[in-house]
Coordinates of C-alpha atoms and ligand atoms in Angstrom, one line a residue:
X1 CA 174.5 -68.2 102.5
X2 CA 177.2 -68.9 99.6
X3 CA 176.0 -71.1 96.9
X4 CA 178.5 -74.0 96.2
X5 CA 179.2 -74.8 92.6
X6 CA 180.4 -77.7 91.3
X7 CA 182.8 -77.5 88.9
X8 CA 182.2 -79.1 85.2
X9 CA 183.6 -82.2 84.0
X10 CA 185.6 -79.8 81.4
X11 CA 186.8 -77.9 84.4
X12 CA 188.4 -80.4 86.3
X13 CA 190.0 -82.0 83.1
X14 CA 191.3 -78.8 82.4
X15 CA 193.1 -79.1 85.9
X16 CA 194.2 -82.2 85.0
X17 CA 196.0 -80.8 81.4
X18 CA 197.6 -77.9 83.4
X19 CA 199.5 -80.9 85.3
X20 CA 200.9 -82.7 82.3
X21 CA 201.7 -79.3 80.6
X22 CA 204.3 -78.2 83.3
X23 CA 205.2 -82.0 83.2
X24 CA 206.2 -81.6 79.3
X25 CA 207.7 -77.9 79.6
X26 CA 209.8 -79.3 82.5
X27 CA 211.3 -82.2 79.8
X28 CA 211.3 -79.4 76.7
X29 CA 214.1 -77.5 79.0
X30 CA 215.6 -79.9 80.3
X31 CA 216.2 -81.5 76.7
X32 CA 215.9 -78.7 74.7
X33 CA 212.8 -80.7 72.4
X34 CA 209.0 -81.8 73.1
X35 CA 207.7 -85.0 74.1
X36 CA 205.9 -86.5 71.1
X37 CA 202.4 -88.3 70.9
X38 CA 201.2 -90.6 67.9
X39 CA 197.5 -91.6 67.8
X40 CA 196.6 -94.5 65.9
X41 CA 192.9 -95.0 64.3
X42 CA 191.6 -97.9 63.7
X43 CA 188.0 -97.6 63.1
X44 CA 185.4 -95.9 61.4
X45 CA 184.3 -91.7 61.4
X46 CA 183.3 -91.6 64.6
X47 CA 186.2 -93.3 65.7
X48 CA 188.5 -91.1 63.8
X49 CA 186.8 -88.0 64.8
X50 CA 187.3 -89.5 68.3
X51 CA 191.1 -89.3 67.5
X52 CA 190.9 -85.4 66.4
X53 CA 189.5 -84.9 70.3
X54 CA 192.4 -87.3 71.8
X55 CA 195.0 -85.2 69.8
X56 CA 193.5 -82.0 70.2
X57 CA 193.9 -82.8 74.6
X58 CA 197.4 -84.3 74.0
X59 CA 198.6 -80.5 71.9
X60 CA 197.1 -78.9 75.0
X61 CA 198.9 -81.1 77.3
X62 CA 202.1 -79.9 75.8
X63 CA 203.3 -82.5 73.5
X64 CA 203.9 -82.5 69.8
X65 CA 202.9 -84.9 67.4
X66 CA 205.4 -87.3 65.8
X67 CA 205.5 -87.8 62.1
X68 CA 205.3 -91.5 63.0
X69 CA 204.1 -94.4 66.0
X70 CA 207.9 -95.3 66.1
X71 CA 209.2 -91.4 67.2
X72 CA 206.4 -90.8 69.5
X73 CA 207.1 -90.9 73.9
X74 CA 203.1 -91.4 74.1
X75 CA 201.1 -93.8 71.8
X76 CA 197.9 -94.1 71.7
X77 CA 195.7 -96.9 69.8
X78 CA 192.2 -95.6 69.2
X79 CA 190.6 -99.2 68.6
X80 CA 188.1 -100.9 66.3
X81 CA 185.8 -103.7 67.2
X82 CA 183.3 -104.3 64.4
X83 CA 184.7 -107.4 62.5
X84 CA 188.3 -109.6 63.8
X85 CA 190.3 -108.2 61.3
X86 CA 190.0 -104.9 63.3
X87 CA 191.0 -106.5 66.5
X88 CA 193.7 -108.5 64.9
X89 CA 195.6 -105.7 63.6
X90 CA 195.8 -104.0 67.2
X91 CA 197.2 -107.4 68.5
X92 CA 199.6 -107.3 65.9
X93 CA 200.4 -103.6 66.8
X94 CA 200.7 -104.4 70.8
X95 CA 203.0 -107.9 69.9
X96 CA 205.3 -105.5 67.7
X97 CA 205.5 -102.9 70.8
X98 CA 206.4 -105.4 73.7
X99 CA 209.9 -105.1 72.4
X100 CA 209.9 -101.3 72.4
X101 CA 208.9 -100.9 75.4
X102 CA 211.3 -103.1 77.3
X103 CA 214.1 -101.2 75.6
X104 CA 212.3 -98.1 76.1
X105 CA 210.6 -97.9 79.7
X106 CA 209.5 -93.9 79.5
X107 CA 207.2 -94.6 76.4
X108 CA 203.7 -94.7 77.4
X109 CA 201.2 -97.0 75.9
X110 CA 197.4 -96.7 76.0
X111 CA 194.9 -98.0 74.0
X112 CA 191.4 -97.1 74.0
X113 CA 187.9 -96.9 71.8
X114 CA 185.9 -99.7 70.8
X115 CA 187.7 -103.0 71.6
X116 CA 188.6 -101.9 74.9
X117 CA 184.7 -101.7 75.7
X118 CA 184.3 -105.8 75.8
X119 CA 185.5 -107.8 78.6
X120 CA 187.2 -110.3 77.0
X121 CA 189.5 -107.8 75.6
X122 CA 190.7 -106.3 78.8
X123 CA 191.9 -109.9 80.1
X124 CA 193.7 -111.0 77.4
X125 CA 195.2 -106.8 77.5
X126 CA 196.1 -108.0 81.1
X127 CA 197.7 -110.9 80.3
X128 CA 199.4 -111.0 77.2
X129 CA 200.8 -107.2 76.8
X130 CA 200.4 -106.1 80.5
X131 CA 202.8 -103.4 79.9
X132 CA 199.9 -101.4 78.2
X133 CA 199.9 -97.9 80.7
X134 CA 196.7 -97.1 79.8
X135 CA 193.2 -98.8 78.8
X136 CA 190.3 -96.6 78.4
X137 CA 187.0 -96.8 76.5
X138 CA 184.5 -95.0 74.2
X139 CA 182.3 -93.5 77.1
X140 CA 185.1 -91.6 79.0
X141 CA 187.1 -90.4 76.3
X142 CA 187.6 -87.0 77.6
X143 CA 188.6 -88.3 81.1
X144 CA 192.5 -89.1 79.1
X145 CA 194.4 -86.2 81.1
X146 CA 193.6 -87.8 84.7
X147 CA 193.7 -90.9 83.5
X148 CA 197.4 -89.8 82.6
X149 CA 198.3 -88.0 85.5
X150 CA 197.4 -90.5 87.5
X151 CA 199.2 -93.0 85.3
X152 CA 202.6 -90.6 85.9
X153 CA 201.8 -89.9 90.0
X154 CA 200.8 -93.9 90.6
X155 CA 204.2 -95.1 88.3
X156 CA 201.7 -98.0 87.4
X157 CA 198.3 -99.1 84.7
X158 CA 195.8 -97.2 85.0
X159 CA 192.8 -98.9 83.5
X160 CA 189.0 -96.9 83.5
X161 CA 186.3 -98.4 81.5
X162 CA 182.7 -97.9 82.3
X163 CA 180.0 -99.5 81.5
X164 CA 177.8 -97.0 80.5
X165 CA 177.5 -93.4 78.9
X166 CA 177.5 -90.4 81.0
X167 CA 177.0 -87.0 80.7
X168 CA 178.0 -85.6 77.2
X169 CA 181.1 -83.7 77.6
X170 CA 181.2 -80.2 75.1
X171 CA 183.3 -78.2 73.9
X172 CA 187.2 -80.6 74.1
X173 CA 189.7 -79.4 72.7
X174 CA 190.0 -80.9 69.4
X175 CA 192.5 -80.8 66.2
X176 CA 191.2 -80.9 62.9
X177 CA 192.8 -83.3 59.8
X178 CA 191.6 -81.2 56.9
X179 CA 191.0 -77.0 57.3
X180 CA 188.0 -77.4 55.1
X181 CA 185.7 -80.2 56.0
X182 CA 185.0 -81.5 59.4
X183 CA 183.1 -84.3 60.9
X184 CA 180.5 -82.9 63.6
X185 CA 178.6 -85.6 66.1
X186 CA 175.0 -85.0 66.6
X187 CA 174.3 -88.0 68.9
X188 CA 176.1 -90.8 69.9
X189 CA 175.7 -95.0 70.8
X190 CA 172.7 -97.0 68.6
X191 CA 169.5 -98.7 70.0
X192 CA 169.2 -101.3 67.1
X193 CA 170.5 -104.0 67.9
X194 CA 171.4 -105.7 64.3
X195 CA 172.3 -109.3 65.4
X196 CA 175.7 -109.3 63.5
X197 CA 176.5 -106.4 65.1
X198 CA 178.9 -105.4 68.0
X199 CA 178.5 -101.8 68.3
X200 CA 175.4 -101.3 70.3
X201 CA 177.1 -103.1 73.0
X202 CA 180.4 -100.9 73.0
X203 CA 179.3 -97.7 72.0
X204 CA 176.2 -97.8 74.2
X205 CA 172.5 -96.6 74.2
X206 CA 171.6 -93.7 71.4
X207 CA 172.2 -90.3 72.9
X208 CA 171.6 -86.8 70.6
X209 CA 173.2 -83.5 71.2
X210 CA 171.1 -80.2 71.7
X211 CA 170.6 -78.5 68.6
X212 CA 172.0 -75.6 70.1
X213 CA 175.0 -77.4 70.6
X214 CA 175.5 -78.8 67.0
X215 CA 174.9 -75.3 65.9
X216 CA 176.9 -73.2 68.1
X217 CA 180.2 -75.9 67.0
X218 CA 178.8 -75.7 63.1
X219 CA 179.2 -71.9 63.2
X220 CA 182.4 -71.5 64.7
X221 CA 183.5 -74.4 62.5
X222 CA 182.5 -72.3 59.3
X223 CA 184.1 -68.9 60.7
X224 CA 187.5 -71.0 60.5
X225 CA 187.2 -71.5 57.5
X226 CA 184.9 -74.9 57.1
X227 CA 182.8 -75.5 54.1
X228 CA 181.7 -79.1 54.3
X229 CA 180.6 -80.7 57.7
X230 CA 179.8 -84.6 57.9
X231 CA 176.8 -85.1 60.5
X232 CA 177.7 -88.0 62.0
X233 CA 176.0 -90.7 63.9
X234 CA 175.0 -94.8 63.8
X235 CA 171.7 -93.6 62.8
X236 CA 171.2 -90.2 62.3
X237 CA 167.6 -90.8 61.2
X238 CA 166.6 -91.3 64.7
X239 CA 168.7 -87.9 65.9
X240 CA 166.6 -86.4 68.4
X241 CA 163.6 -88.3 69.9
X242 CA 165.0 -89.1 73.2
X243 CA 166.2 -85.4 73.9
X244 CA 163.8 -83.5 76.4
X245 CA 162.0 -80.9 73.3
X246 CA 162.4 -83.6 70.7
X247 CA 163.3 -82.4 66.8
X248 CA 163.4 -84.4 63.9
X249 CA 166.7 -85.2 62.2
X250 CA 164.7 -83.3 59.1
X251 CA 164.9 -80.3 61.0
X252 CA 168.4 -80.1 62.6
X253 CA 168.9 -80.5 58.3
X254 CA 166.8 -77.2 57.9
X255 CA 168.3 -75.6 60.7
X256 CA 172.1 -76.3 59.2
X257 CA 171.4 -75.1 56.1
X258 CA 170.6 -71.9 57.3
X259 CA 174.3 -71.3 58.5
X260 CA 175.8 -68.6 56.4
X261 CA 179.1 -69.7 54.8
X262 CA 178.2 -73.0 55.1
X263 CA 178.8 -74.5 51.8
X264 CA 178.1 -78.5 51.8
X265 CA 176.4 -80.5 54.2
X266 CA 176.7 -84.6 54.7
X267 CA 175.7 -87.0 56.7
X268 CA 176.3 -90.6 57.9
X269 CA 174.1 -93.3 58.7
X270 CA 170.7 -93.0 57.6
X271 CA 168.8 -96.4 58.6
X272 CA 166.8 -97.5 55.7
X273 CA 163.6 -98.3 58.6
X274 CA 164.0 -94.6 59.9
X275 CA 164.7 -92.5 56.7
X276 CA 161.0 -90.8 56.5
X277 CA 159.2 -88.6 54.0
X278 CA 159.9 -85.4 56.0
X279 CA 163.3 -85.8 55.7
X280 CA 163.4 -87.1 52.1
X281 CA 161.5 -83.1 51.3
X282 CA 164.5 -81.7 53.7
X283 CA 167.1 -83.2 51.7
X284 CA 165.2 -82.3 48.3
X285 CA 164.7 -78.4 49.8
X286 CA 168.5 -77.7 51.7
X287 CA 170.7 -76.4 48.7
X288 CA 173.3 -77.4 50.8
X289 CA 172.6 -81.0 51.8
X290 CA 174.6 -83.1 49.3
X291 CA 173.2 -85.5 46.5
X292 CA 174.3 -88.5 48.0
X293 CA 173.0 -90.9 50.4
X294 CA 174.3 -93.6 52.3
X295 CA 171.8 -96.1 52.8
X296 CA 173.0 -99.6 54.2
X297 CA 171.2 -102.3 52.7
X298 CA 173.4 -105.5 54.0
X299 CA 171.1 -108.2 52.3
X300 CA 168.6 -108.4 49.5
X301 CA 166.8 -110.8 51.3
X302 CA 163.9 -110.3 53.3
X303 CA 165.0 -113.4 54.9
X304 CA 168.3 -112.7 56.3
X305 CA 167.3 -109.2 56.6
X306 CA 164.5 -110.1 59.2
X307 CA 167.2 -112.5 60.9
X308 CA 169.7 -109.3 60.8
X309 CA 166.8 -107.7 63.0
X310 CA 167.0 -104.6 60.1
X311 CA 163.2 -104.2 60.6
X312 CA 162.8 -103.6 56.4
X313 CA 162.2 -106.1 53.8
X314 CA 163.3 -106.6 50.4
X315 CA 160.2 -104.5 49.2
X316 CA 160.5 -101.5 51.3
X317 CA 163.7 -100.6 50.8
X318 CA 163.0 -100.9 46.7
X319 CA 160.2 -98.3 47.4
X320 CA 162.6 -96.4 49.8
X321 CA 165.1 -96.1 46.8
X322 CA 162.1 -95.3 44.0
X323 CA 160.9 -92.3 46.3
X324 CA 164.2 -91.0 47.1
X325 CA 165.3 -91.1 43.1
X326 CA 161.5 -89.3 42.6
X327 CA 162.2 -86.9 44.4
X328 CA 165.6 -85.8 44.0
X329 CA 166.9 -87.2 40.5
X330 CA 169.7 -87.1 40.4
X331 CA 170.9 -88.0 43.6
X332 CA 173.7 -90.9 44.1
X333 CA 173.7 -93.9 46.4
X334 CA 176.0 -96.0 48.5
X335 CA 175.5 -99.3 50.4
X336 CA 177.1 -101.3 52.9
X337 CA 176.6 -105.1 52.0
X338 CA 177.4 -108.0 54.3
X339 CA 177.8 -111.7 52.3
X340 CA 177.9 -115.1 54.0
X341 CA 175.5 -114.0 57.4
X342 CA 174.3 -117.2 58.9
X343 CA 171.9 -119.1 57.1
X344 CA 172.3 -117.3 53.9
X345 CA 171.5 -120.2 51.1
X346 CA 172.3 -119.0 47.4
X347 CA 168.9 -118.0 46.7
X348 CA 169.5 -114.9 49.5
X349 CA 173.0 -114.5 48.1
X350 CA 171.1 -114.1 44.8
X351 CA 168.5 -111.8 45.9
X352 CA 171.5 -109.4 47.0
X353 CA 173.0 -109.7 43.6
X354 CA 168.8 -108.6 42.3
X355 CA 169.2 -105.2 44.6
X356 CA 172.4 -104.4 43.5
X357 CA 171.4 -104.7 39.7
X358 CA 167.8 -102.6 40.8
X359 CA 169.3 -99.7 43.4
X360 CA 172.5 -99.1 40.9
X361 CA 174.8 -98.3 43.6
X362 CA 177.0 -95.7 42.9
X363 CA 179.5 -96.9 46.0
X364 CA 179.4 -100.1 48.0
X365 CA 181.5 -100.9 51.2
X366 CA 181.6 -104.8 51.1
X367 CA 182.3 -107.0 54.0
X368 CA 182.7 -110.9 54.5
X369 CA 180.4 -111.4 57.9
X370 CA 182.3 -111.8 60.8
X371 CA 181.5 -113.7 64.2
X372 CA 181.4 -110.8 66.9
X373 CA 181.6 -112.8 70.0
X374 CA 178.6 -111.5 72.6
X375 CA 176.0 -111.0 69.3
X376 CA 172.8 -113.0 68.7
X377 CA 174.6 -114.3 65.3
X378 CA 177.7 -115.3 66.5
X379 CA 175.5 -118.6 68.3
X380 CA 172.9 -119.1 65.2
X381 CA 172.9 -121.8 63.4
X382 CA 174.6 -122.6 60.0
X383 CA 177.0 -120.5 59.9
X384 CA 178.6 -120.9 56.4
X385 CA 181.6 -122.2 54.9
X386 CA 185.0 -119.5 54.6
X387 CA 185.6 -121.1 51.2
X388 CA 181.4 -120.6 50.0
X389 CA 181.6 -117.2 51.7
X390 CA 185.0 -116.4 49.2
X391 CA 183.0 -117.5 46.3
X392 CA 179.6 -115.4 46.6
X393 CA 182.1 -111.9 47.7
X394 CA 184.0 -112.5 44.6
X395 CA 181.3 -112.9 42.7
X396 CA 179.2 -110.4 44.0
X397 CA 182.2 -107.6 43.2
X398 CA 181.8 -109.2 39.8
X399 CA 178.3 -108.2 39.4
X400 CA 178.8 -104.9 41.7
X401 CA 182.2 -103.4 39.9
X402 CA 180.1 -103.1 36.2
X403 CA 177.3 -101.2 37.8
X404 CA 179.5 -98.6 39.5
X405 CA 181.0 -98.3 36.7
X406 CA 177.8 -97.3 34.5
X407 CA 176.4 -95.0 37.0
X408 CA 179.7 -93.2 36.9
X409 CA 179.7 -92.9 33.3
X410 CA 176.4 -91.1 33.4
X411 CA 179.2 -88.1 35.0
X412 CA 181.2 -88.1 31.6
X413 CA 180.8 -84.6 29.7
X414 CA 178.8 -82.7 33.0
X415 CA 180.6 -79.8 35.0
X416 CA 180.2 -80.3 38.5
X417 CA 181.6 -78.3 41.5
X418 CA 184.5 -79.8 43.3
X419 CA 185.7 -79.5 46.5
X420 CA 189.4 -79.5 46.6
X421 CA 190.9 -81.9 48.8
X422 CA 194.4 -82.8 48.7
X423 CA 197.4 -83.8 46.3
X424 CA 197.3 -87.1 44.9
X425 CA 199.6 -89.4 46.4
X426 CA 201.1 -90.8 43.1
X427 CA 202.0 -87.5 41.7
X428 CA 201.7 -83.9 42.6
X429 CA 200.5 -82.5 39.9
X430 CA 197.8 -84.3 40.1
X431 CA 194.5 -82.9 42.5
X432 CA 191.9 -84.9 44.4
X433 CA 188.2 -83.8 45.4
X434 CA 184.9 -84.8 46.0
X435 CA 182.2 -83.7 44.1
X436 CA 178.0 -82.9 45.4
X437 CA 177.5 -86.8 45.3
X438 CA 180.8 -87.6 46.5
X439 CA 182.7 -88.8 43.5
X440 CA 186.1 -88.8 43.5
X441 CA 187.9 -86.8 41.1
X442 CA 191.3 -86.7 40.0
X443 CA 192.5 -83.5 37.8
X444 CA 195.6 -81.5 36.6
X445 CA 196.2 -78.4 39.4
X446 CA 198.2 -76.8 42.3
X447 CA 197.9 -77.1 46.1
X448 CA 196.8 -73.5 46.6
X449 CA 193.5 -74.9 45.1
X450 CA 192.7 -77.3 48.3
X451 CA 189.8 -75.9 50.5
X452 CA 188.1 -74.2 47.3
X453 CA 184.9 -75.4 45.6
X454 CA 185.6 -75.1 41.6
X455 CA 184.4 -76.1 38.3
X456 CA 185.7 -79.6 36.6
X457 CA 184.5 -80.8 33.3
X458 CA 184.8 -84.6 33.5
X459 CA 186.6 -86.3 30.7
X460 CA 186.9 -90.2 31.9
X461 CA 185.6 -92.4 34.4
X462 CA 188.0 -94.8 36.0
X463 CA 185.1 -96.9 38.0
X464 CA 186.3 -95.7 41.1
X465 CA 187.5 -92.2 40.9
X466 CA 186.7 -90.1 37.9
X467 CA 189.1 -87.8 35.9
X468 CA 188.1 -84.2 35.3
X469 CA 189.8 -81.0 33.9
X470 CA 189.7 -77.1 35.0
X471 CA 187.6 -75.4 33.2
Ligands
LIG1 N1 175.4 -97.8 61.8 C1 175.7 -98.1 60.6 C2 176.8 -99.1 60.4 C3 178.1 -99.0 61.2 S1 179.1 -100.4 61.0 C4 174.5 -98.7 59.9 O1 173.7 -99.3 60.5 O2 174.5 -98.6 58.7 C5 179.5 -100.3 59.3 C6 179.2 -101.5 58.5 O3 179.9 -102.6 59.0 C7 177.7 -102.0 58.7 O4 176.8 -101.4 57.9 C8 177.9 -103.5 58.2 O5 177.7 -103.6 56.8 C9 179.3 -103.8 58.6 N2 179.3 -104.7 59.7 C10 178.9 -104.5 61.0 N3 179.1 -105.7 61.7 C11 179.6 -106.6 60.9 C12 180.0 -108.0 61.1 N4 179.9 -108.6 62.2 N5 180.6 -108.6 60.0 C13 180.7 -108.0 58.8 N6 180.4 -106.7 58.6 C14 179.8 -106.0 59.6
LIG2 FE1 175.3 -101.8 64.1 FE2 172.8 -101.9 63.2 FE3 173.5 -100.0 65.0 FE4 174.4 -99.8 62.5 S1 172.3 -99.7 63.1 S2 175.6 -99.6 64.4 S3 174.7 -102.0 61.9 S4 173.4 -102.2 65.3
LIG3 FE1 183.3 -97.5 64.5 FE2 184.6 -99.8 64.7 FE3 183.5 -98.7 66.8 S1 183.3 -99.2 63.1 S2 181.8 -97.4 66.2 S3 185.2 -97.9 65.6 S4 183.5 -100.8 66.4

């Protein structure tokens, strides 16, 4: 009896890529160049490490990539749902390429990640720009070389977006932006359910990778030459409880530390309901987990936060930050901070304004609510005023941009190890890097320094970046 085996969702993608390959070479001789991709990102990490996986299937396919959108044969929009300014912009993109494509037939559109996920999306894709070749989403990313064959064979749209996550796919080929640092998933989709939020509902239920996995991609990472790896994940806090031998996010931390050559470790997001004791002593213990923490706060209210579903008050999250600073001192924190969620009155706006002053962020990513159509908030009551909204941000960055300041300062006069990362776009003598807590640093130095961890003395603070000096 001969045993049948299926072949692996890999495999037969790999089919797939052999197909476009002798597509491309075909084109290369006949005109003497390559065919050129462009991916666009629009979103956040996950979405741009997303991209690195798209690009890394479009090099095998054969093509190269184009220095810009406007040089490329294929063009691909990796999109972003999580407020309308995202969506916007990719409207504004597709509007801008109606023309090019009536004057230019061959070039192939798609458009995939996020947005694509929500139903609404896909009908106005259909009707407004319906020369779009290809629509895809976030759960069948790795499915883009059928999806492009078949798009080529069929001559018309090919459109494939599923409802819901299946297997994970490892191992895709994937290009990486920086040689040094890398971005590494470790699960995938969120269970939370924030009621401003659209992500649950286009990114799916939270899945986690085997540790195995995680480790066997970490490793082969670092012997190529990696030093800093970013664990990503919409909560990484809850990494491993549904997998069948569960393991605590605290000990996939243990286990990554362990991995020789491995110089820095990050990660991002740790929900403030989730972060627990355990992995507070992992972060203290792991020389190489970095002293830094992202720790979304959204609202100082316990109000709004309850309405947020965030399943933390005001209170707990203040003990969450004294325990954290306890036990690792000198450890720096970020926030994410929404203003204007419905039914905030200016006594909740104020309590944000209190936790800012308490936590002393040392980083905040601040964002005017947005109404995600599909989300318990986008239907709750009082929903408040653009021109109130306008008023609290602005006077919330007031309050914010002084305290990041004075937390920087406390850098002034200390060495700290940076970790080269590329020339400064406003002069090239100039060097930009991130240090342990992920300040930015700006110093004199050369490009053959990028990739290495050295020494800066820091001699100003700039609020944002600080600016260091060789030593
Ligand atoms: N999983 C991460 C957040 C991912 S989205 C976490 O829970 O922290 C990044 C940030 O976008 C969120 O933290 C939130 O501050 C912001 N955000 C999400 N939905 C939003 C909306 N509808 N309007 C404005 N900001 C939003
Ligand atoms: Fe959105 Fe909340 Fe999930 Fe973060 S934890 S992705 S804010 S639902
Ligand atoms: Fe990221 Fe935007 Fe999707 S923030 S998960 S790309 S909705």
């Amino acid at each position: 009896m001969c045993k049948i085996i299926e072949p692996s969702l890999l495999e037969i993608q790999n089919k797939y890529i052999e197909t476009v390959k002798k597509w491309n070479a075909e084109y290369k001789e006949k005109h003497s160049h390559s065919r050129k991709m462009y991916c666009v990102t629009m979103g956040c990490q996950m979405n741009a490490h997303d991209s690195e996986k798209l690009k890394g299937m479009l090099l095998e396919m054969g093509y190269e990539e184009a220095d810009n959108e406007d040089n490329a044969d294929f063009v691909i929009y990796n999109t972003c749902c999580i407020r309308a300014n995202a969506e916007e912009k990719v409207y504004g993109k597709l509007g801008w390429l109606k023309n090019r494509k009536r004057k230019e037939p061959e070039l192939i559109v798609a458009i995939c990640g996020c947005m694509t996920q929500q139903d609404t999306v896909i009908e106005k894709i259909h009707k407004t720009y319906n020369f779009v070749d290809i629509i895809f989403g976030t759960f069948n990313l790795y499915k883009l070389p059928e999806l492009l064959v078949s798009r080529i064979e069929s001559g018309s749209e090919v459109c494939d977006i599923w409802k819901e996550h299946g297997e994970i796919v490892e191992d895709l080929p994937t290009v990486r932006e920086h040689k040094y640092k890398s971005s590494v998933n470790i699960m995938y989709g969120c269970n939370n359910f924030c009621t401003y939020c659209i992500v649950p509902y286009v990114r799916g239920r939270e899945r986690s990778r085997e540790v195995d996995d995680i480790l066997k991609e970490i490793k082969e990472l670092v012997s190529d030459g990696v030093k800093e790896v970013m664990l990503l994940g919409q909560n990484v806090n809850s990494y491993g409880k549904t997998l069948e031998n569960p393991v605590s996010f605290a000990e996939l931390l243990r286990k990554i530390n362990e991995i020789d050559g491995l110089e820095r470790i990050r990660f991002m997001t740790s929900h403030p309901k989730d972060l627990s004791d355990e992995l507070i002593d992992a972060m203290r213990d792991c020389d190489k987990v970095c002293k830094y923490l992202h720790l979304p706060v959204q609202s100082g209210s316990s109000k709004i936060l309850e309405k947020m579903n965030r399943r933390y008050t005001k209170e707990k999250y203040l003990e969450l930050v004294d325990k954290i600073k306890a036990e690792i001192p000198d450890i720096m924190l970020s926030t994410d901070i929404i203003v204007g969620f419905p039914g905030e009155t200016e006594e909740d706006f104020q309590e944000t304004l209190d936790i800012i002053k308490k936590v002393k962020y040392s980083t905040a990513f601040t964002f005017i609510y947005s109404k995600r159509t599909g989300t318990p908030a986008a239907t709750m009551e009082d929903q408040i005023p653009e021109d109130i909204v306008k008023d609290r941000f602005d006077r919330m960055l007031h309050i914010l941009n002084p305290i990041i300041h004075e937390v920087n300062n406390s850098q002034v006069g200390k060495v700290i190890d940076v970790l080269v990362e590329e020339v400064s776009k406003h002069d090239e003598k100039i060097m930009t890097g991130r240090g342990d807590n992920n300040s930015l640093i700006h110093f004199e130095g050369s490009k053959d320094l990028i990739g290495q961890i050295i020494k800066v003395k820091i001699i100003d603070n700039k609020t944002f970046y600080l600016i260091g000096e060789r030593i």
